[in-house]
Amino acid sequence: MTATLEPTAAPDAPVATFDSLNPANGDLVGTYPIASKAEVDAAVARAREAAGWWGNLTFAERAEHLLTWRSVITRRIAQLAHLSHLETGKPHGDAQLEIVLAIDHIAWAAKNAKKVLGPHKVSSGLLMANQASTVEYKALGVVGVIGPWNYPVFTPMGSIAYALAAGNTVVFKPSEYTPGVGQWLADTFSEVVHGRAVLQVVTGLGETGNALCTADVDKLAFTGSGPTGKKVMAACAQNLTPVIIEAGGKDSLIVDEDADISKAAEAALWGGMSNAGQTCIGTERVYVHERVFDQFMAEILDQAKGLRAGADAGAKIGPITMPSQLGIIKSHIDDAIAKGATVALGGADAVGERFVQPTILTHVPEDSTEITEETFGPTLAINPVASMDEAISRTNATAYGLAGAVFSKKQGMEIARQIRSGMTSVNSVIAFAGVPTLPFGGVGQSGFGRIHGPDGLKEFTYAKAITRQKFKPVMMLTSFTRDAKTDGKVATLITLMHGGKKTLK
Ligand code: NAD
């Protein structure tokens, strides 16, 4: 990505643009405008107008449009996967896989929005028994979505599809590394709704993202790095705009002594190396019970034979999409080695000009950056632990809390529950991301708010509570006519209801 900034506002001045480059070879993939503050505001104004139409459709009508879009994406999946391959460098198969998951999420959100968000009767309780109570979840209006480049379809779709299904219109600012993918998504949706501004894209750099944060949006869903997330929150605070922050992670994979070692090694290798390690929910740390540590290492090194990064068809790992990340990956490997880690695969020379070869380090000191900070490269830090308690406490000794995995035959669920993170897979990796009913999001420095599932739909709404009086109350409480006799009856009733020593069964 290179930018040609022309910050002049003169009407016939050249439009400021930036280039999207192929990270595998530096080739130009496309040139896109840098949307100014005024252009972002105009897009949001169009979205606000379109919300009058989209937000007033029935759930079934919106679902029909979303399901048509899903079919369009499915039919043109090869085209979108190729564009993602060009912009991110990831292999075609990996590009297709994230689109497959995104398609499933669009379908789920479309089909379930009414059930989750539509009016529900709730009990009014004894004190208010004369009331009929309902709750429903109303669209917020216009949602701003800011996305990263590592999963340019799947990640923003977790916000876009759910926000749209809930009845909002969306203005999407894709990463400057993947503007083409973002534009493709907006263009195809536009075909489905005959040009209405229900899903629009504004392309640009950080400043365009900042403009979206301060625009007249009703919520801002951000996915990206923690430091940028803080800037997004600060900008959104100006208008009290609520935010969702989906930030980075330092996920661990835990291997118990009774685990299927071959499957655990396979999962750790894929969880750590796929997408060149550029996965928010990727495996970065592995804690293996010391009794099976040697067996695990032999297995993973055997499975890693032939696995390499490159641009040719035989390479299963693509380039590092963002050139500035290369220095960070190298610094983490160097820091681990300098502090005493053992190199089992790859190592100090693994970081090239565009590609990083798979690197596995063991006995990595817990205070090295390879353990404490998000590396976002194809590296794994694998350490032995004396017990599962130690694996859990080391896993939790991080400021992040996004996801993780556990391999254990007997204790999988028990261990999973003790991990302070938003999502855990037992005996697999990343499985939760493909289950549309499950909420996706983190705690701590990994952010807050949830996409996917019922929680993800509600995230883009506000709860609306309504009580309707069915009949006159037995005791009129909300009136100045209430007398001492009624107060006495109220005291008796509340004592009967809550004065006993009964505890919950
Ligand atoms: P980034 O923070 O550099 O950029 C993310 C987006 O924010 C881009 O569109 C960028 O243009 C925009 N941006 C930059 N400055 C901004 C500003 N001041 N105001 C508003 N927007 C601004 O992140 P990235 O490098 O694109 O993505 C990688 C990061 O994303 C990693 O940390 C990864 O873990 C995280 N991630 C998290 C999840 C998740 O769901 N938790 C998913 C994917 C990626």
PDB file of N, CA, C and O in Angstrom, residues 281-333:
ATOM      1  N   ILE A 281      -7.141 -14.808  16.114  1.00  0.00           N
ATOM      2  CA  ILE A 281      -7.381 -15.968  16.981  1.00  0.00           C
ATOM      3  C   ILE A 281      -6.403 -17.098  16.648  1.00  0.00           C
ATOM      4  O   ILE A 281      -6.688 -18.273  16.871  1.00  0.00           O
ATOM      5  N   GLY A 282      -5.242 -16.734  16.107  1.00  0.00           N
ATOM      6  CA  GLY A 282      -4.226 -17.735  15.793  1.00  0.00           C
ATOM      7  C   GLY A 282      -3.537 -18.210  17.065  1.00  0.00           C
ATOM      8  O   GLY A 282      -3.558 -17.548  18.101  1.00  0.00           O
ATOM      9  N   THR A 283      -2.909 -19.389  16.969  1.00  0.00           N
ATOM     10  CA  THR A 283      -2.156 -19.917  18.110  1.00  0.00           C
ATOM     11  C   THR A 283      -0.785 -19.256  18.117  1.00  0.00           C
ATOM     12  O   THR A 283      -0.072 -19.299  17.105  1.00  0.00           O
ATOM     13  N   GLU A 284      -0.425 -18.627  19.228  1.00  0.00           N
ATOM     14  CA  GLU A 284       0.911 -18.013  19.320  1.00  0.00           C
ATOM     15  C   GLU A 284       1.765 -18.719  20.371  1.00  0.00           C
ATOM     16  O   GLU A 284       2.973 -18.747  20.288  1.00  0.00           O
ATOM     17  N   ARG A 285       1.066 -19.250  21.410  1.00  0.00           N
ATOM     18  CA  ARG A 285       1.784 -19.951  22.483  1.00  0.00           C
ATOM     19  C   ARG A 285       1.225 -21.373  22.597  1.00  0.00           C
ATOM     20  O   ARG A 285       0.037 -21.581  22.366  1.00  0.00           O
ATOM     21  N   VAL A 286       2.077 -22.322  22.981  1.00  0.00           N
ATOM     22  CA  VAL A 286       1.604 -23.687  23.215  1.00  0.00           C
ATOM     23  C   VAL A 286       2.180 -24.144  24.550  1.00  0.00           C
ATOM     24  O   VAL A 286       3.389 -24.016  24.784  1.00  0.00           O
ATOM     25  N   TYR A 287       1.314 -24.621  25.451  1.00  0.00           N
ATOM     26  CA  TYR A 287       1.765 -25.170  26.733  1.00  0.00           C
ATOM     27  C   TYR A 287       1.457 -26.659  26.749  1.00  0.00           C
ATOM     28  O   TYR A 287       0.295 -27.057  26.667  1.00  0.00           O
ATOM     29  N   VAL A 288       2.535 -27.451  26.840  1.00  0.00           N
ATOM     30  CA  VAL A 288       2.392 -28.905  26.716  1.00  0.00           C
ATOM     31  C   VAL A 288       2.795 -29.570  28.029  1.00  0.00           C
ATOM     32  O   VAL A 288       3.837 -29.226  28.618  1.00  0.00           O
ATOM     33  N   HIS A 289       1.963 -30.530  28.488  1.00  0.00           N
ATOM     34  CA  HIS A 289       2.317 -31.252  29.710  1.00  0.00           C
ATOM     35  C   HIS A 289       3.696 -31.884  29.526  1.00  0.00           C
ATOM     36  O   HIS A 289       3.962 -32.520  28.497  1.00  0.00           O
ATOM     37  N   GLU A 290       4.544 -31.713  30.537  1.00  0.00           N
ATOM     38  CA  GLU A 290       5.941 -32.156  30.389  1.00  0.00           C
ATOM     39  C   GLU A 290       6.077 -33.649  30.077  1.00  0.00           C
ATOM     40  O   GLU A 290       7.040 -34.068  29.435  1.00  0.00           O
ATOM     41  N   ARG A 291       5.067 -34.431  30.507  1.00  0.00           N
ATOM     42  CA  ARG A 291       5.163 -35.884  30.271  1.00  0.00           C
ATOM     43  C   ARG A 291       5.040 -36.234  28.783  1.00  0.00           C
ATOM     44  O   ARG A 291       5.452 -37.318  28.373  1.00  0.00           O
ATOM     45  N   VAL A 292       4.419 -35.335  28.008  1.00  0.00           N
ATOM     46  CA  VAL A 292       4.261 -35.630  26.565  1.00  0.00           C
ATOM     47  C   VAL A 292       4.982 -34.587  25.703  1.00  0.00           C
ATOM     48  O   VAL A 292       4.777 -34.546  24.485  1.00  0.00           O
ATOM     49  N   PHE A 293       5.827 -33.768  26.339  1.00  0.00           N
ATOM     50  CA  PHE A 293       6.470 -32.670  25.609  1.00  0.00           C
ATOM     51  C   PHE A 293       7.349 -33.173  24.455  1.00  0.00           C
ATOM     52  O   PHE A 293       7.237 -32.710  23.315  1.00  0.00           O
ATOM     53  N   ASP A 294       8.227 -34.160  24.747  1.00  0.00           N
ATOM     54  CA  ASP A 294       9.148 -34.644  23.701  1.00  0.00           C
ATOM     55  C   ASP A 294       8.386 -35.276  22.549  1.00  0.00           C
ATOM     56  O   ASP A 294       8.711 -35.068  21.381  1.00  0.00           O
ATOM     57  N   GLN A 295       7.347 -36.032  22.931  1.00  0.00           N
ATOM     58  CA  GLN A 295       6.524 -36.689  21.907  1.00  0.00           C
ATOM     59  C   GLN A 295       5.843 -35.629  21.027  1.00  0.00           C
ATOM     60  O   GLN A 295       5.802 -35.743  19.804  1.00  0.00           O
ATOM     61  N   PHE A 296       5.341 -34.578  21.690  1.00  0.00           N
ATOM     62  CA  PHE A 296       4.655 -33.509  20.958  1.00  0.00           C
ATOM     63  C   PHE A 296       5.623 -32.813  20.001  1.00  0.00           C
ATOM     64  O   PHE A 296       5.306 -32.553  18.839  1.00  0.00           O
ATOM     65  N   MET A 297       6.833 -32.524  20.495  1.00  0.00           N
ATOM     66  CA  MET A 297       7.816 -31.818  19.656  1.00  0.00           C
ATOM     67  C   MET A 297       8.213 -32.672  18.445  1.00  0.00           C
ATOM     68  O   MET A 297       8.324 -32.164  17.331  1.00  0.00           O
ATOM     69  N   ALA A 298       8.411 -33.968  18.690  1.00  0.00           N
ATOM     70  CA  ALA A 298       8.786 -34.854  17.572  1.00  0.00           C
ATOM     71  C   ALA A 298       7.670 -34.849  16.530  1.00  0.00           C
ATOM     72  O   ALA A 298       7.926 -34.771  15.321  1.00  0.00           O
ATOM     73  N   GLU A 299       6.448 -34.885  17.009  1.00  0.00           N
ATOM     74  CA  GLU A 299       5.286 -34.931  16.118  1.00  0.00           C
ATOM     75  C   GLU A 299       5.152 -33.641  15.307  1.00  0.00           C
ATOM     76  O   GLU A 299       4.996 -33.672  14.086  1.00  0.00           O
ATOM     77  N   ILE A 300       5.235 -32.497  15.985  1.00  0.00           N
ATOM     78  CA  ILE A 300       5.000 -31.234  15.265  1.00  0.00           C
ATOM     79  C   ILE A 300       6.135 -30.950  14.275  1.00  0.00           C
ATOM     80  O   ILE A 300       5.896 -30.459  13.167  1.00  0.00           O
ATOM     81  N   LEU A 301       7.359 -31.315  14.646  1.00  0.00           N
ATOM     82  CA  LEU A 301       8.476 -31.073  13.722  1.00  0.00           C
ATOM     83  C   LEU A 301       8.375 -32.004  12.516  1.00  0.00           C
ATOM     84  O   LEU A 301       8.700 -31.611  11.387  1.00  0.00           O
ATOM     85  N   ASP A 302       7.865 -33.198  12.748  1.00  0.00           N
ATOM     86  CA  ASP A 302       7.667 -34.122  11.638  1.00  0.00           C
ATOM     87  C   ASP A 302       6.595 -33.574  10.681  1.00  0.00           C
ATOM     88  O   ASP A 302       6.772 -33.570   9.466  1.00  0.00           O
ATOM     89  N   GLN A 303       5.510 -33.087  11.277  1.00  0.00           N
ATOM     90  CA  GLN A 303       4.418 -32.563  10.441  1.00  0.00           C
ATOM     91  C   GLN A 303       4.810 -31.264   9.719  1.00  0.00           C
ATOM     92  O   GLN A 303       4.232 -30.920   8.700  1.00  0.00           O
ATOM     93  N   ALA A 304       5.777 -30.554  10.293  1.00  0.00           N
ATOM     94  CA  ALA A 304       6.185 -29.262   9.699  1.00  0.00           C
ATOM     95  C   ALA A 304       7.137 -29.443   8.516  1.00  0.00           C
ATOM     96  O   ALA A 304       7.436 -28.475   7.810  1.00  0.00           O
ATOM     97  N   LYS A 305       7.577 -30.687   8.288  1.00  0.00           N
ATOM     98  CA  LYS A 305       8.515 -30.938   7.174  1.00  0.00           C
ATOM     99  C   LYS A 305       7.852 -30.542   5.862  1.00  0.00           C
ATOM    100  O   LYS A 305       6.731 -30.965   5.583  1.00  0.00           O
ATOM    101  N   GLY A 306       8.526 -29.737   5.086  1.00  0.00           N
ATOM    102  CA  GLY A 306       7.979 -29.345   3.779  1.00  0.00           C
ATOM    103  C   GLY A 306       7.065 -28.135   3.841  1.00  0.00           C
ATOM    104  O   GLY A 306       6.685 -27.591   2.809  1.00  0.00           O
ATOM    105  N   LEU A 307       6.678 -27.744   5.046  1.00  0.00           N
ATOM    106  CA  LEU A 307       5.816 -26.551   5.167  1.00  0.00           C
ATOM    107  C   LEU A 307       6.683 -25.312   4.991  1.00  0.00           C
ATOM    108  O   LEU A 307       7.690 -25.143   5.683  1.00  0.00           O
ATOM    109  N   ARG A 308       6.308 -24.470   4.029  1.00  0.00           N
ATOM    110  CA  ARG A 308       7.143 -23.289   3.808  1.00  0.00           C
ATOM    111  C   ARG A 308       6.314 -22.131   3.258  1.00  0.00           C
ATOM    112  O   ARG A 308       5.198 -22.324   2.755  1.00  0.00           O
ATOM    113  N   ALA A 309       6.899 -20.947   3.389  1.00  0.00           N
ATOM    114  CA  ALA A 309       6.267 -19.744   2.863  1.00  0.00           C
ATOM    115  C   ALA A 309       6.833 -19.454   1.486  1.00  0.00           C
ATOM    116  O   ALA A 309       8.025 -19.661   1.254  1.00  0.00           O
ATOM    117  N   GLY A 310       5.985 -18.993   0.576  1.00  0.00           N
ATOM    118  CA  GLY A 310       6.442 -18.658  -0.761  1.00  0.00           C
ATOM    119  C   GLY A 310       5.276 -18.221  -1.620  1.00  0.00           C
ATOM    120  O   GLY A 310       4.124 -18.266  -1.187  1.00  0.00           O
ATOM    121  N   ALA A 311       5.593 -17.834  -2.845  1.00  0.00           N
ATOM    122  CA  ALA A 311       4.544 -17.350  -3.754  1.00  0.00           C
ATOM    123  C   ALA A 311       4.112 -18.426  -4.740  1.00  0.00           C
ATOM    124  O   ALA A 311       3.153 -18.234  -5.485  1.00  0.00           O
ATOM    125  N   ASP A 312       4.804 -19.562  -4.760  1.00  0.00           N
ATOM    126  CA  ASP A 312       4.471 -20.616  -5.722  1.00  0.00           C
ATOM    127  C   ASP A 312       3.312 -21.473  -5.212  1.00  0.00           C
ATOM    128  O   ASP A 312       2.954 -21.419  -4.040  1.00  0.00           O
ATOM    129  N   ALA A 313       2.755 -22.271  -6.103  1.00  0.00           N
ATOM    130  CA  ALA A 313       1.558 -23.050  -5.769  1.00  0.00           C
ATOM    131  C   ALA A 313       1.836 -24.062  -4.646  1.00  0.00           C
ATOM    132  O   ALA A 313       0.927 -24.431  -3.901  1.00  0.00           O
ATOM    133  N   GLY A 314       3.065 -24.525  -4.527  1.00  0.00           N
ATOM    134  CA  GLY A 314       3.377 -25.531  -3.510  1.00  0.00           C
ATOM    135  C   GLY A 314       3.516 -24.963  -2.103  1.00  0.00           C
ATOM    136  O   GLY A 314       3.515 -25.705  -1.121  1.00  0.00           O
ATOM    137  N   ALA A 315       3.612 -23.638  -1.991  1.00  0.00           N
ATOM    138  CA  ALA A 315       3.794 -23.014  -0.674  1.00  0.00           C
ATOM    139  C   ALA A 315       2.435 -22.848   0.000  1.00  0.00           C
ATOM    140  O   ALA A 315       1.506 -22.313  -0.601  1.00  0.00           O
ATOM    141  N   LYS A 316       2.346 -23.336   1.231  1.00  0.00           N
ATOM    142  CA  LYS A 316       1.054 -23.235   1.929  1.00  0.00           C
ATOM    143  C   LYS A 316       0.960 -21.970   2.776  1.00  0.00           C
ATOM    144  O   LYS A 316      -0.061 -21.678   3.383  1.00  0.00           O
ATOM    145  N   ILE A 317       2.063 -21.233   2.865  1.00  0.00           N
ATOM    146  CA  ILE A 317       2.081 -19.995   3.642  1.00  0.00           C
ATOM    147  C   ILE A 317       2.415 -18.836   2.705  1.00  0.00           C
ATOM    148  O   ILE A 317       3.381 -18.907   1.939  1.00  0.00           O
ATOM    149  N   GLY A 318       1.609 -17.797   2.763  1.00  0.00           N
ATOM    150  CA  GLY A 318       1.810 -16.634   1.899  1.00  0.00           C
ATOM    151  C   GLY A 318       2.752 -15.616   2.533  1.00  0.00           C
ATOM    152  O   GLY A 318       3.400 -15.887   3.550  1.00  0.00           O
ATOM    153  N   PRO A 319       2.823 -14.441   1.938  1.00  0.00           N
ATOM    154  CA  PRO A 319       3.711 -13.399   2.455  1.00  0.00           C
ATOM    155  C   PRO A 319       3.131 -12.705   3.695  1.00  0.00           C
ATOM    156  O   PRO A 319       1.961 -12.892   4.027  1.00  0.00           O
ATOM    157  N   ILE A 320       3.943 -11.896   4.314  1.00  0.00           N
ATOM    158  CA  ILE A 320       3.463 -11.013   5.381  1.00  0.00           C
ATOM    159  C   ILE A 320       2.821  -9.827   4.672  1.00  0.00           C
ATOM    160  O   ILE A 320       3.472  -9.139   3.874  1.00  0.00           O
ATOM    161  N   THR A 321       1.540  -9.625   4.940  1.00  0.00           N
ATOM    162  CA  THR A 321       0.781  -8.638   4.152  1.00  0.00           C
ATOM    163  C   THR A 321       1.278  -7.218   4.393  1.00  0.00           C
ATOM    164  O   THR A 321       1.385  -6.415   3.476  1.00  0.00           O
ATOM    165  N   MET A 322       1.580  -6.916   5.651  1.00  0.00           N
ATOM    166  CA  MET A 322       1.941  -5.541   6.016  1.00  0.00           C
ATOM    167  C   MET A 322       3.463  -5.492   6.236  1.00  0.00           C
ATOM    168  O   MET A 322       3.954  -6.069   7.224  1.00  0.00           O
ATOM    169  N   PRO A 323       4.222  -4.865   5.360  1.00  0.00           N
ATOM    170  CA  PRO A 323       5.690  -4.912   5.468  1.00  0.00           C
ATOM    171  C   PRO A 323       6.217  -4.517   6.854  1.00  0.00           C
ATOM    172  O   PRO A 323       7.202  -5.082   7.328  1.00  0.00           O
ATOM    173  N   SER A 324       5.547  -3.563   7.519  1.00  0.00           N
ATOM    174  CA  SER A 324       6.053  -3.104   8.822  1.00  0.00           C
ATOM    175  C   SER A 324       6.025  -4.213   9.880  1.00  0.00           C
ATOM    176  O   SER A 324       6.711  -4.129  10.901  1.00  0.00           O
ATOM    177  N   GLN A 325       5.231  -5.296   9.621  1.00  0.00           N
ATOM    178  CA  GLN A 325       5.143  -6.370  10.604  1.00  0.00           C
ATOM    179  C   GLN A 325       6.415  -7.223  10.625  1.00  0.00           C
ATOM    180  O   GLN A 325       6.727  -7.864  11.633  1.00  0.00           O
ATOM    181  N   LEU A 326       7.159  -7.211   9.507  1.00  0.00           N
ATOM    182  CA  LEU A 326       8.361  -8.059   9.418  1.00  0.00           C
ATOM    183  C   LEU A 326       9.344  -7.748  10.541  1.00  0.00           C
ATOM    184  O   LEU A 326       9.904  -8.642  11.167  1.00  0.00           O
ATOM    185  N   GLY A 327       9.530  -6.467  10.814  1.00  0.00           N
ATOM    186  CA  GLY A 327      10.463  -6.054  11.867  1.00  0.00           C
ATOM    187  C   GLY A 327       9.990  -6.507  13.242  1.00  0.00           C
ATOM    188  O   GLY A 327      10.812  -6.904  14.096  1.00  0.00           O
ATOM    189  N   ILE A 328       8.680  -6.473  13.457  1.00  0.00           N
ATOM    190  CA  ILE A 328       8.135  -6.894  14.764  1.00  0.00           C
ATOM    191  C   ILE A 328       8.352  -8.398  14.951  1.00  0.00           C
ATOM    192  O   ILE A 328       8.794  -8.852  16.010  1.00  0.00           O
ATOM    193  N   ILE A 329       8.069  -9.175  13.897  1.00  0.00           N
ATOM    194  CA  ILE A 329       8.239 -10.633  13.986  1.00  0.00           C
ATOM    195  C   ILE A 329       9.710 -10.949  14.284  1.00  0.00           C
ATOM    196  O   ILE A 329      10.022 -11.750  15.165  1.00  0.00           O
ATOM    197  N   LYS A 330      10.597 -10.272  13.579  1.00  0.00           N
ATOM    198  CA  LYS A 330      12.028 -10.530  13.779  1.00  0.00           C
ATOM    199  C   LYS A 330      12.452 -10.167  15.204  1.00  0.00           C
ATOM    200  O   LYS A 330      13.195 -10.903  15.852  1.00  0.00           O
ATOM    201  N   SER A 331      11.934  -9.040  15.684  1.00  0.00           N
ATOM    202  CA  SER A 331      12.335  -8.611  17.034  1.00  0.00           C
ATOM    203  C   SER A 331      11.852  -9.604  18.094  1.00  0.00           C
ATOM    204  O   SER A 331      12.541  -9.849  19.080  1.00  0.00           O
ATOM    205  N   HIS A 332      10.673 -10.216  17.884  1.00  0.00           N
ATOM    206  CA  HIS A 332      10.187 -11.198  18.868  1.00  0.00           C
ATOM    207  C   HIS A 332      11.056 -12.463  18.841  1.00  0.00           C
ATOM    208  O   HIS A 332      11.404 -13.004  19.895  1.00  0.00           O
ATOM    209  N   ILE A 333      11.409 -12.916  17.638  1.00  0.00           N
ATOM    210  CA  ILE A 333      12.258 -14.121  17.540  1.00  0.00           C
ATOM    211  C   ILE A 333      13.628 -13.824  18.177  1.00  0.00           C
ATOM    212  O   ILE A 333      14.135 -14.607  18.991  1.00  0.00           O
TER     213      ILE A 333
END
